Amino acid sequence: MRIDLMAGASLSAAALRSAAEPTILVFDSGLGGLTVLDAVRRARPDARYIYVGDDAAFPYGRLGEAALVARVLTVMERLVATHRPDLVVIACNTASTLVLPALRQRFTTPFVGVVPPIKPAAEATRSRLVSLLATPGTVARSYTRDLIATYAGACTVTLVGSRNLAGYAEAELAGVPVDDVALAAEIAPCFVTEADGRRTDVVCLACTHYPLLLPRLERLAPWPVAWIDPAPAIARRVVQLIGPVPREADQPGSTHGAFTSGTCLTDPLRTALAARGIGEVAIEAIPLPLQ
Ligand code: DGL
């Protein structure tokens, strides 16, 4: 199987670089992709961004594989037709570890995926005890297992499938704080001590929602670890494909938000989105069909 870490596109980089004021669509099941949007926007502040959260289907972690592939293809069909992006970032590990081949087959638009940062984790660890914190879907993927076999053969990787953490991150941004005990319980299995005294020193944040909670995770960790967030690497991959800010660019870009149901849009969330430069938020209703 092809392991393609910041899975780029088959389209030639030179063709993409010619796109002035590129339109970049950043997509997630909900709000987690905001962590990737922030990093990409720092790298290409001149671009035009559309952030889409498929909140009608959140959380993706609970969907079966066939249902998730079908859902992402359906939503992307609409989004690509409406927004005509130059590049799409699938800012969701749960989707990227499964759906990228089908997306690349269906669309000519280049897709950049976010997949668990196993390689940098294996390079960073000293104790060789690494934990991968992700949704149950990402943990179960053969793609994830293949990444571990390819890049972390010398490490013991503890897979932690969290049922609630993505929802907690959504709740926090929507103005409903989650208590420390609940958060600590979600991350506790990441912290492993071996009989020889070695303990986990690196945790992969393999769900884009989790960096939204990072300051609290750091505070609640039983001991300090390196938390690996793949977002900066994704931003570098996007720049590789579309090029750096052109010298002639003198206008800041723009960011628009859209959600497929909008039920997540509380006032505190609108305020949080505005603070991230997403003042304008639309509903592009794409209901989840009953399974
Ligand atoms: N943000 C998504 C990810 O990176 C997952 C959240 C969900 O379960 O929808 O995996």
mmCIF file of C-alpha atoms and ligand atoms in Angstrom:
data_model
loop_
_atom_site.group_PDB
_atom_site.id
_atom_site.type_symbol
_atom_site.label_atom_id
_atom_site.label_comp_id
_atom_site.label_asym_id
_atom_site.label_seq_id
_atom_site.Cartn_x
_atom_site.Cartn_y
_atom_site.Cartn_z
ATOM 1 C CA MET A 1 0.000 0.000 0.000
ATOM 2 C CA ARG A 2 1.214 3.507 -0.796
ATOM 3 C CA ILE A 3 2.008 5.497 2.322
ATOM 4 C CA ASP A 4 1.682 9.154 1.539
ATOM 5 C CA LEU A 5 2.132 11.131 4.707
ATOM 6 C CA MET A 6 0.847 14.572 3.871
ATOM 7 C CA ALA A 7 -0.840 12.956 0.953
ATOM 8 C CA GLY A 8 -0.462 15.440 -1.855
ATOM 9 C CA ALA A 9 -1.877 15.348 -5.325
ATOM 10 C CA SER A 10 -0.945 13.837 -8.614
ATOM 11 C CA LEU A 11 -1.352 17.201 -10.347
ATOM 12 C CA SER A 12 1.964 18.851 -11.156
ATOM 13 C CA ALA A 13 3.136 21.392 -8.624
ATOM 14 C CA ALA A 14 4.057 23.791 -11.423
ATOM 15 C CA ALA A 15 0.478 23.830 -12.705
ATOM 16 C CA LEU A 16 -0.788 24.643 -9.248
ATOM 17 C CA ARG A 17 1.770 27.347 -8.619
ATOM 18 C CA SER A 18 0.329 29.362 -11.431
ATOM 19 C CA ALA A 19 -2.914 29.858 -9.461
ATOM 20 C CA ALA A 20 -2.971 33.478 -8.289
ATOM 21 C CA GLU A 21 -5.183 34.126 -5.252
ATOM 22 C CA PRO A 22 -5.895 30.430 -4.883
ATOM 23 C CA THR A 23 -9.145 29.262 -3.361
ATOM 24 C CA ILE A 24 -8.442 26.682 -0.679
ATOM 25 C CA LEU A 25 -11.282 24.638 0.753
ATOM 26 C CA VAL A 26 -10.565 23.265 4.227
ATOM 27 C CA PHE A 27 -12.935 20.493 5.220
ATOM 28 C CA ASP A 28 -13.669 18.589 8.419
ATOM 29 C CA SER A 29 -16.574 16.883 10.124
ATOM 30 C CA GLY A 30 -16.871 19.887 12.400
ATOM 31 C CA LEU A 31 -14.560 22.382 14.051
ATOM 32 C CA GLY A 32 -11.319 20.400 14.261
ATOM 33 C CA GLY A 33 -10.147 21.538 10.851
ATOM 34 C CA LEU A 34 -9.868 25.054 12.256
ATOM 35 C CA THR A 35 -6.517 23.992 13.728
ATOM 36 C CA VAL A 36 -5.316 23.154 10.220
ATOM 37 C CA LEU A 37 -6.912 26.246 8.698
ATOM 38 C CA ASP A 38 -4.934 28.414 11.154
ATOM 39 C CA ALA A 39 -1.633 26.834 10.110
ATOM 40 C CA VAL A 40 -2.348 26.961 6.366
ATOM 41 C CA ARG A 41 -3.542 30.550 6.588
ATOM 42 C CA ARG A 42 -0.335 31.573 8.364
ATOM 43 C CA ALA A 43 1.598 30.117 5.417
ATOM 44 C CA ARG A 44 -0.635 31.613 2.674
ATOM 45 C CA PRO A 45 -2.411 34.612 4.250
ATOM 46 C CA ASP A 46 -3.234 35.958 0.787
ATOM 47 C CA ALA A 47 -5.430 33.005 -0.273
ATOM 48 C CA ARG A 48 -9.192 32.797 -0.312
ATOM 49 C CA TYR A 49 -10.401 30.199 2.208
ATOM 50 C CA ILE A 50 -13.662 28.342 2.531
ATOM 51 C CA TYR A 51 -13.923 26.411 5.786
ATOM 52 C CA VAL A 52 -16.608 23.726 5.722
ATOM 53 C CA GLY A 53 -17.684 21.668 8.725
ATOM 54 C CA ASP A 54 -19.943 18.717 7.962
ATOM 55 C CA ASP A 55 -21.770 19.146 11.248
ATOM 56 C CA ALA A 56 -24.831 17.299 9.904
ATOM 57 C CA ALA A 57 -22.739 14.118 10.041
ATOM 58 C CA PHE A 58 -20.544 14.859 13.082
ATOM 59 C CA PRO A 59 -18.867 12.841 14.527
ATOM 60 C CA TYR A 60 -17.254 10.946 11.648
ATOM 61 C CA GLY A 61 -15.612 8.664 14.214
ATOM 62 C CA ARG A 62 -18.912 6.841 14.716
ATOM 63 C CA LEU A 63 -19.626 6.201 11.006
ATOM 64 C CA GLY A 64 -18.870 2.862 9.384
ATOM 65 C CA GLU A 65 -16.294 2.912 6.576
ATOM 66 C CA ALA A 66 -18.726 2.549 3.645
ATOM 67 C CA ALA A 67 -21.046 5.198 5.081
ATOM 68 C CA LEU A 68 -18.150 7.609 5.609
ATOM 69 C CA VAL A 69 -16.801 7.198 2.062
ATOM 70 C CA ALA A 70 -20.304 7.769 0.656
ATOM 71 C CA ARG A 71 -20.885 10.800 2.869
ATOM 72 C CA VAL A 72 -17.628 12.567 2.049
ATOM 73 C CA LEU A 73 -18.075 11.947 -1.690
ATOM 74 C CA THR A 74 -21.628 13.332 -1.572
ATOM 75 C CA VAL A 75 -20.624 16.450 0.333
ATOM 76 C CA MET A 76 -17.509 17.042 -1.751
ATOM 77 C CA GLU A 77 -19.499 16.739 -4.979
ATOM 78 C CA ARG A 78 -21.553 19.719 -3.869
ATOM 79 C CA LEU A 79 -18.672 21.734 -2.427
ATOM 80 C CA VAL A 80 -16.380 21.344 -5.424
ATOM 81 C CA ALA A 81 -19.201 22.325 -7.790
ATOM 82 C CA THR A 82 -20.147 25.353 -5.677
ATOM 83 C CA HIS A 83 -16.746 26.728 -4.685
ATOM 84 C CA ARG A 84 -14.451 25.509 -7.490
ATOM 85 C CA PRO A 85 -11.442 25.285 -5.143
ATOM 86 C CA ASP A 86 -7.881 25.137 -6.470
ATOM 87 C CA LEU A 87 -7.023 22.767 -3.652
ATOM 88 C CA VAL A 88 -8.919 20.918 -0.923
ATOM 89 C CA VAL A 89 -7.485 20.080 2.485
ATOM 90 C CA ILE A 90 -9.272 17.164 4.123
ATOM 91 C CA ALA A 91 -8.498 18.392 7.636
ATOM 92 C CA CYS A 92 -9.729 15.206 9.242
ATOM 93 C CA ASN A 93 -7.732 12.083 10.021
ATOM 94 C CA THR A 94 -10.858 9.943 10.263
ATOM 95 C CA ALA A 95 -11.758 10.804 6.666
ATOM 96 C CA SER A 96 -8.257 11.094 5.178
ATOM 97 C CA THR A 97 -7.165 7.644 6.342
ATOM 98 C CA LEU A 98 -10.023 6.193 4.314
ATOM 99 C CA VAL A 99 -11.457 8.447 1.629
ATOM 100 C CA LEU A 100 -8.503 10.047 -0.197
ATOM 101 C CA PRO A 101 -8.200 7.390 -2.938
ATOM 102 C CA ALA A 102 -11.921 7.677 -3.762
ATOM 103 C CA LEU A 103 -11.736 11.494 -3.802
ATOM 104 C CA ARG A 104 -8.742 11.481 -6.131
ATOM 105 C CA GLN A 105 -10.476 9.073 -8.414
ATOM 106 C CA ARG A 106 -13.642 11.173 -8.567
ATOM 107 C CA PHE A 107 -12.208 14.712 -8.815
ATOM 108 C CA THR A 108 -9.374 16.375 -10.684
ATOM 109 C CA THR A 109 -8.994 18.943 -7.859
ATOM 110 C CA PRO A 110 -5.889 18.191 -5.788
ATOM 111 C CA PHE A 111 -6.506 16.929 -2.247
ATOM 112 C CA VAL A 112 -4.153 17.198 0.715
ATOM 113 C CA GLY A 113 -5.043 14.886 3.577
ATOM 114 C CA VAL A 114 -4.218 14.892 7.276
ATOM 115 C CA VAL A 115 -3.068 11.533 8.582
ATOM 116 C CA PRO A 116 -1.625 10.482 11.972
ATOM 117 C CA PRO A 117 1.831 12.055 12.505
ATOM 118 C CA ILE A 118 3.538 8.742 13.197
ATOM 119 C CA LYS A 119 6.784 9.522 11.395
ATOM 120 C CA PRO A 120 7.627 12.720 13.331
ATOM 121 C CA ALA A 121 6.527 10.981 16.536
ATOM 122 C CA ALA A 122 8.921 8.085 15.907
ATOM 123 C CA GLU A 123 11.705 10.593 15.203
ATOM 124 C CA ALA A 124 10.981 12.582 18.373
ATOM 125 C CA THR A 125 10.656 9.809 20.940
ATOM 126 C CA ARG A 126 13.547 8.898 23.200
ATOM 127 C CA SER A 127 11.752 6.271 25.291
ATOM 128 C CA ARG A 128 10.334 4.548 22.171
ATOM 129 C CA LEU A 129 6.916 4.620 23.836
ATOM 130 C CA VAL A 130 4.569 6.599 21.624
ATOM 131 C CA SER A 131 0.808 6.982 21.961
ATOM 132 C CA LEU A 132 -1.588 7.748 19.168
ATOM 133 C CA LEU A 133 -4.711 9.572 20.311
ATOM 134 C CA ALA A 134 -7.441 9.504 17.646
ATOM 135 C CA THR A 135 -11.057 8.679 16.959
ATOM 136 C CA PRO A 136 -12.054 5.007 17.130
ATOM 137 C CA GLY A 137 -12.363 5.137 13.314
ATOM 138 C CA THR A 138 -8.770 6.308 12.753
ATOM 139 C CA VAL A 139 -7.406 3.803 15.263
ATOM 140 C CA ALA A 140 -9.159 0.952 13.435
ATOM 141 C CA ARG A 141 -7.914 1.866 9.936
ATOM 142 C CA SER A 142 -5.481 -0.387 8.108
ATOM 143 C CA TYR A 143 -3.892 2.869 6.825
ATOM 144 C CA THR A 144 -2.963 3.769 10.404
ATOM 145 C CA ARG A 145 -1.556 0.298 11.095
ATOM 146 C CA ASP A 146 0.505 0.491 7.888
ATOM 147 C CA LEU A 147 1.910 3.899 8.885
ATOM 148 C CA ILE A 148 3.016 2.448 12.212
ATOM 149 C CA ALA A 149 4.602 -0.605 10.584
ATOM 150 C CA THR A 150 6.423 1.607 8.058
ATOM 151 C CA TYR A 151 7.660 4.411 10.310
ATOM 152 C CA ALA A 152 7.541 3.269 13.919
ATOM 153 C CA GLY A 153 8.811 -0.308 13.801
ATOM 154 C CA ALA A 154 11.301 0.451 16.598
ATOM 155 C CA CYS A 155 8.614 1.887 18.887
ATOM 156 C CA THR A 156 5.785 0.539 20.948
ATOM 157 C CA VAL A 157 2.754 2.479 19.779
ATOM 158 C CA THR A 158 -0.279 2.559 22.058
ATOM 159 C CA LEU A 159 -3.455 3.195 20.080
ATOM 160 C CA VAL A 160 -6.030 5.172 22.035
ATOM 161 C CA GLY A 161 -9.432 5.526 20.387
ATOM 162 C CA SER A 162 -11.265 8.306 22.161
ATOM 163 C CA ARG A 163 -15.046 8.297 21.894
ATOM 164 C CA ASN A 164 -15.629 11.706 23.417
ATOM 165 C CA LEU A 165 -12.687 14.031 22.932
ATOM 166 C CA ALA A 166 -13.742 15.487 19.560
ATOM 167 C CA GLY A 167 -17.190 16.194 21.007
ATOM 168 C CA TYR A 168 -15.586 17.845 24.035
ATOM 169 C CA ALA A 169 -13.545 20.111 21.755
ATOM 170 C CA GLU A 170 -16.732 21.086 19.899
ATOM 171 C CA ALA A 171 -18.520 21.757 23.199
ATOM 172 C CA GLU A 172 -15.719 23.988 24.457
ATOM 173 C CA LEU A 173 -15.775 26.149 21.320
ATOM 174 C CA ALA A 174 -19.568 26.293 21.470
ATOM 175 C CA GLY A 175 -19.318 27.728 24.985
ATOM 176 C CA VAL A 176 -20.017 24.596 27.046
ATOM 177 C CA PRO A 177 -16.880 23.906 29.086
ATOM 178 C CA VAL A 178 -15.957 20.299 29.788
ATOM 179 C CA ASP A 179 -14.645 19.441 33.228
ATOM 180 C CA ASP A 180 -11.092 18.352 33.943
ATOM 181 C CA VAL A 181 -12.067 14.887 35.176
ATOM 182 C CA ALA A 182 -13.770 14.037 31.882
ATOM 183 C CA LEU A 183 -10.824 15.296 29.813
ATOM 184 C CA ALA A 184 -8.246 13.545 31.998
ATOM 185 C CA ALA A 185 -10.125 10.247 31.606
ATOM 186 C CA GLU A 186 -9.922 10.483 27.792
ATOM 187 C CA ILE A 187 -6.150 10.968 27.730
ATOM 188 C CA ALA A 188 -5.220 8.681 30.642
ATOM 189 C CA PRO A 189 -4.646 5.547 28.463
ATOM 190 C CA CYS A 190 -1.982 7.467 26.501
ATOM 191 C CA PHE A 191 0.333 7.497 29.497
ATOM 192 C CA VAL A 192 2.160 4.199 29.779
ATOM 193 C CA THR A 193 4.986 3.187 32.120
ATOM 194 C CA GLU A 194 7.106 0.100 31.450
ATOM 195 C CA ALA A 195 8.648 -2.125 34.119
ATOM 196 C CA ASP A 196 12.132 -0.850 33.121
ATOM 197 C CA GLY A 197 11.099 2.709 34.021
ATOM 198 C CA ARG A 198 10.553 3.963 30.459
ATOM 199 C CA ARG A 199 7.394 5.966 29.951
ATOM 200 C CA THR A 200 5.484 7.526 27.077
ATOM 201 C CA ASP A 201 7.203 10.696 25.925
ATOM 202 C CA VAL A 202 5.317 11.485 22.677
ATOM 203 C CA VAL A 203 1.570 11.661 21.985
ATOM 204 C CA CYS A 204 0.322 12.042 18.388
ATOM 205 C CA LEU A 205 -2.705 14.298 18.111
ATOM 206 C CA ALA A 206 -4.267 12.231 15.333
ATOM 207 C CA CYS A 207 -7.585 14.058 15.279
ATOM 208 C CA THR A 208 -7.650 17.678 14.225
ATOM 209 C CA HIS A 209 -10.057 18.537 17.041
ATOM 210 C CA TYR A 210 -7.577 17.744 19.781
ATOM 211 C CA PRO A 211 -5.160 20.678 19.350
ATOM 212 C CA LEU A 212 -8.154 22.906 20.196
ATOM 213 C CA LEU A 213 -7.839 21.482 23.721
ATOM 214 C CA LEU A 214 -4.036 21.393 23.858
ATOM 215 C CA PRO A 215 -3.422 23.844 26.734
ATOM 216 C CA ARG A 216 -5.797 21.819 28.889
ATOM 217 C CA LEU A 217 -4.349 18.481 27.798
ATOM 218 C CA GLU A 218 -0.874 19.729 28.684
ATOM 219 C CA ARG A 219 -2.085 20.802 32.100
ATOM 220 C CA LEU A 220 -3.893 17.520 32.770
ATOM 221 C CA ALA A 221 -1.110 15.204 31.552
ATOM 222 C CA PRO A 222 0.293 13.063 34.392
ATOM 223 C CA TRP A 223 3.784 13.960 33.136
ATOM 224 C CA PRO A 224 5.105 16.217 30.352
ATOM 225 C CA VAL A 225 5.170 14.741 26.857
ATOM 226 C CA ALA A 226 5.652 16.121 23.328
ATOM 227 C CA TRP A 227 2.248 16.481 21.682
ATOM 228 C CA ILE A 228 2.637 16.203 17.901
ATOM 229 C CA ASP A 229 0.197 18.293 15.870
ATOM 230 C CA PRO A 230 0.462 17.652 12.109
ATOM 231 C CA ALA A 231 -0.993 21.056 11.135
ATOM 232 C CA PRO A 232 2.347 22.834 10.428
ATOM 233 C CA ALA A 233 3.407 19.963 8.149
ATOM 234 C CA ILE A 234 0.104 20.231 6.277
ATOM 235 C CA ALA A 235 0.699 23.934 5.761
ATOM 236 C CA ARG A 236 4.145 23.169 4.332
ATOM 237 C CA ARG A 237 2.604 20.627 1.958
ATOM 238 C CA VAL A 238 0.042 23.149 0.760
ATOM 239 C CA VAL A 239 2.811 25.681 0.065
ATOM 240 C CA GLN A 240 4.762 23.006 -1.827
ATOM 241 C CA LEU A 241 1.750 22.525 -4.061
ATOM 242 C CA ILE A 242 0.512 26.071 -4.581
ATOM 243 C CA GLY A 243 3.734 27.923 -3.926
ATOM 244 C CA PRO A 244 4.572 30.663 -1.383
ATOM 245 C CA VAL A 245 2.862 34.043 -1.251
ATOM 246 C CA PRO A 246 3.553 35.666 -4.627
ATOM 247 C CA ARG A 247 5.674 38.815 -4.461
ATOM 248 C CA GLU A 248 2.929 40.863 -6.091
ATOM 249 C CA ALA A 249 0.272 39.833 -3.525
ATOM 250 C CA ASP A 250 -0.625 42.952 -1.590
ATOM 251 C CA GLN A 251 -4.107 42.124 -0.299
ATOM 252 C CA PRO A 252 -4.899 39.902 2.666
ATOM 253 C CA GLY A 253 -7.060 36.920 1.743
ATOM 254 C CA SER A 254 -10.497 36.128 3.113
ATOM 255 C CA THR A 255 -12.126 33.262 4.989
ATOM 256 C CA HIS A 256 -15.745 32.180 4.771
ATOM 257 C CA GLY A 257 -17.306 29.437 6.849
ATOM 258 C CA ALA A 258 -20.080 27.008 6.001
ATOM 259 C CA PHE A 259 -21.759 24.182 7.866
ATOM 260 C CA THR A 260 -23.935 21.403 6.513
ATOM 261 C CA SER A 261 -26.582 21.764 9.220
ATOM 262 C CA GLY A 262 -25.640 24.759 11.336
ATOM 263 C CA THR A 263 -27.027 23.170 14.516
ATOM 264 C CA CYS A 264 -23.610 23.711 16.114
ATOM 265 C CA LEU A 265 -23.790 27.480 15.607
ATOM 266 C CA THR A 266 -24.316 28.896 19.088
ATOM 267 C CA ASP A 267 -23.561 32.543 19.821
ATOM 268 C CA PRO A 268 -20.291 31.675 21.622
ATOM 269 C CA LEU A 269 -19.277 29.601 18.598
ATOM 270 C CA ARG A 270 -20.017 32.454 16.212
ATOM 271 C CA THR A 271 -17.867 34.659 18.437
ATOM 272 C CA ALA A 272 -15.066 32.061 18.443
ATOM 273 C CA LEU A 273 -15.260 31.785 14.650
ATOM 274 C CA ALA A 274 -15.192 35.568 14.255
ATOM 275 C CA ALA A 275 -12.111 35.674 16.487
ATOM 276 C CA ARG A 276 -10.490 33.308 13.968
ATOM 277 C CA GLY A 277 -11.358 35.610 11.106
ATOM 278 C CA ILE A 278 -14.530 33.771 10.040
ATOM 279 C CA GLY A 279 -17.147 36.472 10.395
ATOM 280 C CA GLU A 280 -19.369 35.233 7.626
ATOM 281 C CA VAL A 281 -20.889 31.793 8.111
ATOM 282 C CA ALA A 282 -23.352 30.152 5.743
ATOM 283 C CA ILE A 283 -25.474 27.032 5.991
ATOM 284 C CA GLU A 284 -25.030 24.735 2.992
ATOM 285 C CA ALA A 285 -27.622 22.201 4.083
ATOM 286 C CA ILE A 286 -26.668 18.624 3.227
ATOM 287 C CA PRO A 287 -28.688 16.434 5.563
ATOM 288 C CA LEU A 288 -27.352 13.058 6.562
ATOM 289 C CA PRO A 289 -29.678 10.442 5.077
ATOM 290 C CA LEU A 290 -30.989 7.917 7.573
ATOM 291 C CA GLN A 291 -28.683 4.893 7.452
HETATM 292 N N1 DGL B 1 -11.524 16.003 13.234
HETATM 293 C C1 DGL B 1 -11.675 14.630 12.894
HETATM 294 C C2 DGL B 1 -10.322 13.934 12.758
HETATM 295 O O1 DGL B 1 -9.292 14.559 12.533
HETATM 296 C C3 DGL B 1 -12.586 13.724 13.658
HETATM 297 C C4 DGL B 1 -13.739 14.077 14.488
HETATM 298 C C5 DGL B 1 -14.955 13.212 14.228
HETATM 299 O O2 DGL B 1 -15.092 12.109 14.795
HETATM 300 O O3 DGL B 1 -15.761 13.654 13.437
HETATM 301 O O4 DGL B 1 -10.256 12.747 12.836
#
